[in-house]
Amino acid sequence: MNIFRLTGDLSHLAAIIILLLKIWKSRSCAGISGKSQVLFALVFTTRYLDLLTSFISLYNTTMKVIYIGCSYATVYLIYMKLKATYDGNHDTFRVEFLIVPVGGLAFLVNHDFSPLEILWTFSIYLESVAILPQLFMISKTGEAETITTHYLFFLGLYRALYLINWIWRFYFEGFFDMIAIVAGVVQTILYCDFFYLYVTKVLKGKKLSLPA
Amino acid sequence: LDDDFGKDEL
């Protein structure tokens, strides 16, 4: 564990909690892409099956359980409890265009052709594009609530910090996982446009609205 | 389910 991975995990946890609290307190999921949240729940489910097979550490297990629990709670709020506030008309990204290619790639490019490894690889590839429905929805509605931009900022920051973590681990431990690194770079690049808007607008107290 | 799979990164 290093400071970059720890702050990355805490940033990820912050994002997940911010979103869950925003939906729970405002009793509304307006502006939130339910499709992205379903993809994240799928990412955590396929990635953390090792909860059933191996114990790494209390921290590892605790965080995985929290991530899975919060993501399913968020999906439950969006599609069940607060369904009336779900803005389905703007959440129209064709997720099958993500899941099918990612599923195919996971079979072709992986470290080991075993069920757990392929599912882990699928989750890594899927996570790198899972935010696209949310970014697409914001481009369609033309704006995003400020709390939603904070959610996206911490979500994007977490994988950017993981990139630094991988540089750190390569340099000090000689460890590197090319699949996670390439997917992490793609994932972080997808946030660049948002990061620019976040820094130039939201941090100056303006509302995030598109076109910029 | 092989038990040496556990990934230490989240």
XYZ file of C-alpha atoms in Angstrom:
222
model
C 0.000 0.000 0.000
C 1.231 3.524 -0.803
C -0.159 6.995 -0.245
C -1.335 7.316 -3.843
C -3.342 4.092 -3.745
C -4.753 4.940 -0.304
C -5.862 8.442 -1.327
C -7.157 6.939 -4.555
C -9.307 4.458 -2.640
C -10.524 7.196 -0.281
C -11.343 9.422 -3.271
C -13.299 6.537 -4.800
C -15.092 5.942 -1.507
C -15.866 9.681 -1.244
C -17.379 9.679 -4.734
C -19.571 6.675 -3.986
C -20.741 8.140 -0.666
C -21.336 11.628 -2.128
C -23.589 10.178 -4.821
C -25.497 7.910 -2.450
C -26.049 10.736 0.050
C -27.060 13.185 -2.684
C -29.724 10.820 -3.981
C -30.855 9.770 -0.502
C -31.068 13.288 0.995
C -32.592 15.008 -2.016
C -34.876 12.012 -2.618
C -34.076 12.535 -6.264
C -31.806 11.004 -8.873
C -32.393 13.727 -11.467
C -29.368 14.155 -13.673
C -27.892 10.824 -12.599
C -27.373 8.121 -15.198
C -28.884 4.914 -13.848
C -27.092 3.054 -16.635
C -23.668 4.115 -15.385
C -24.610 3.051 -11.882
C -25.718 -0.363 -13.118
C -22.400 -0.688 -14.957
C -20.505 0.199 -11.773
C -22.490 -2.387 -9.806
C -21.544 -4.908 -12.519
C -17.893 -3.807 -12.314
C -17.771 -4.399 -8.556
C -19.678 -7.691 -8.757
C -17.376 -9.181 -11.387
C -14.226 -7.786 -9.792
C -14.808 -8.705 -6.160
C -15.822 -12.346 -6.481
C -12.523 -13.054 -4.724
C -14.376 -12.051 -1.557
C -15.641 -15.621 -1.725
C -12.270 -17.251 -2.319
C -9.453 -15.384 -0.603
C -8.819 -12.976 2.251
C -6.222 -10.296 1.516
C -6.683 -7.936 4.477
C -9.399 -6.400 6.612
C -9.041 -3.158 4.668
C -9.345 -4.964 1.329
C -12.417 -6.919 2.373
C -14.087 -3.971 4.107
C -13.682 -1.640 1.132
C -14.932 -4.244 -1.337
C -18.038 -4.881 0.745
C -18.692 -1.139 1.091
C -18.246 -0.540 -2.644
C -20.605 -3.383 -3.558
C -23.153 -2.408 -0.913
C -23.232 1.275 -1.847
C -23.395 0.623 -5.584
C -26.342 -1.746 -5.220
C -28.044 0.687 -2.823
C -27.596 3.451 -5.419
C -29.045 1.287 -8.198
C -31.934 0.324 -5.886
C -32.698 3.995 -5.162
C -32.606 4.938 -8.835
C -34.614 2.082 -10.300
C -36.909 1.188 -7.418
C -37.424 3.583 -4.540
C -36.985 6.874 -6.426
C -37.915 5.594 -9.864
C -40.288 8.518 -10.373
C -37.360 10.955 -10.316
C -35.247 8.970 -12.770
C -34.706 10.941 -15.979
C -34.886 8.028 -18.422
C -35.411 10.267 -21.438
C -31.901 11.649 -21.144
C -30.237 8.430 -20.006
C -30.230 6.834 -23.431
C -26.663 5.604 -23.957
C -26.668 2.152 -25.602
C -24.756 0.213 -22.917
C -24.782 -2.910 -25.082
C -22.249 -1.060 -27.263
C -19.979 -1.089 -24.204
C -20.676 -4.487 -22.658
C -20.336 -6.592 -25.827
C -16.934 -5.247 -27.018
C -15.602 -5.210 -23.431
C -16.826 -8.766 -22.912
C -15.190 -9.887 -26.146
C -11.912 -8.124 -25.337
C -11.824 -9.729 -21.880
C -11.849 -13.129 -23.560
C -9.109 -12.161 -26.019
C -6.763 -10.112 -23.868
C -6.261 -11.340 -20.304
C -3.535 -12.631 -18.000
C -5.052 -16.078 -17.537
C -7.942 -17.876 -19.203
C -9.688 -18.754 -15.961
C -13.227 -17.678 -14.983
C -12.178 -15.367 -12.126
C -9.380 -13.786 -14.161
C -11.622 -13.194 -17.194
C -14.318 -11.678 -14.973
C -11.692 -9.477 -13.314
C -10.418 -8.405 -16.748
C -13.984 -7.726 -17.893
C -14.512 -5.518 -14.829
C -11.289 -3.590 -15.484
C -12.209 -2.902 -19.109
C -15.826 -2.098 -18.221
C -14.850 0.333 -15.485
C -12.811 2.370 -17.955
C -15.942 3.148 -20.006
C -18.684 2.849 -17.346
C -18.903 6.628 -16.874
C -19.760 7.238 -20.547
C -23.559 7.043 -20.076
C -23.269 9.640 -17.301
C -21.082 11.992 -19.375
C -23.403 11.429 -22.350
C -26.427 12.308 -20.201
C -24.790 15.544 -19.045
C -24.058 16.456 -22.671
C -27.727 15.822 -23.504
C -29.181 17.770 -20.581
C -26.491 20.426 -21.080
C -25.818 20.826 -17.369
C -25.041 19.017 -14.125
C -25.845 19.760 -10.487
C -22.780 20.944 -8.601
C -22.892 17.960 -6.220
C -22.856 15.665 -9.269
C -19.720 17.407 -10.548
C -18.025 16.780 -7.185
C -18.997 13.111 -7.493
C -17.461 12.965 -10.972
C -14.338 14.813 -9.849
C -13.548 12.337 -7.058
C -14.449 9.420 -9.309
C -12.059 10.638 -11.998
C -9.377 11.552 -9.457
C -9.343 8.053 -7.960
C -8.102 6.329 -11.133
C -5.683 9.194 -11.866
C -4.162 8.548 -8.420
C -4.032 4.848 -9.243
C -1.936 5.698 -12.310
C 0.588 7.372 -9.993
C 0.319 4.342 -7.679
C 1.280 2.078 -10.605
C 4.274 4.272 -11.451
C 5.265 4.101 -7.788
C 4.833 0.301 -7.633
C 6.767 -0.224 -10.869
C 9.636 1.897 -9.612
C 9.775 0.538 -6.036
C 8.310 -2.972 -6.377
C 8.826 -3.763 -10.043
C 5.098 -4.544 -10.118
C 2.936 -3.577 -13.058
C -0.271 -4.850 -14.589
C -0.490 -3.721 -18.206
C -4.221 -4.463 -18.474
C -5.081 -2.307 -15.457
C -2.681 0.439 -16.547
C -3.952 0.729 -20.140
C -7.593 0.656 -18.985
C -6.786 3.164 -16.246
C -5.193 5.543 -18.753
C -8.236 5.297 -21.047
C -10.548 5.837 -18.075
C -8.683 8.927 -16.890
C -8.482 10.397 -20.397
C -12.284 10.185 -20.656
C -12.486 12.564 -17.676
C -10.083 15.167 -19.087
C -12.805 17.233 -20.742
C -14.820 17.144 -17.524
C -11.762 17.984 -15.375
C -11.185 21.072 -17.524
C -14.781 22.236 -17.071
C -14.686 21.384 -13.348
C -11.555 23.456 -12.712
C -12.499 26.397 -14.934
C -16.163 26.577 -13.925
C -17.241 24.715 -10.815
C -14.185 25.685 -8.759
C -14.945 29.296 -9.669
C -18.438 28.956 -8.275
C -20.166 28.749 -11.642
C -22.613 26.054 -12.649
C -21.360 23.388 -15.018
C -23.249 23.882 -18.282
C -22.502 22.756 -21.823
C -21.529 23.784 -24.416
C -18.634 25.168 -22.412
C -12.790 -20.946 -7.779
C -9.011 -20.930 -7.384
C -7.895 -19.473 -4.087
C -4.673 -17.821 -5.246
C -6.646 -15.343 -7.348
C -7.084 -12.528 -4.782
C -6.095 -9.129 -6.151
C -4.658 -6.806 -3.554
C -5.751 -3.674 -5.435
C -9.374 -2.601 -5.316
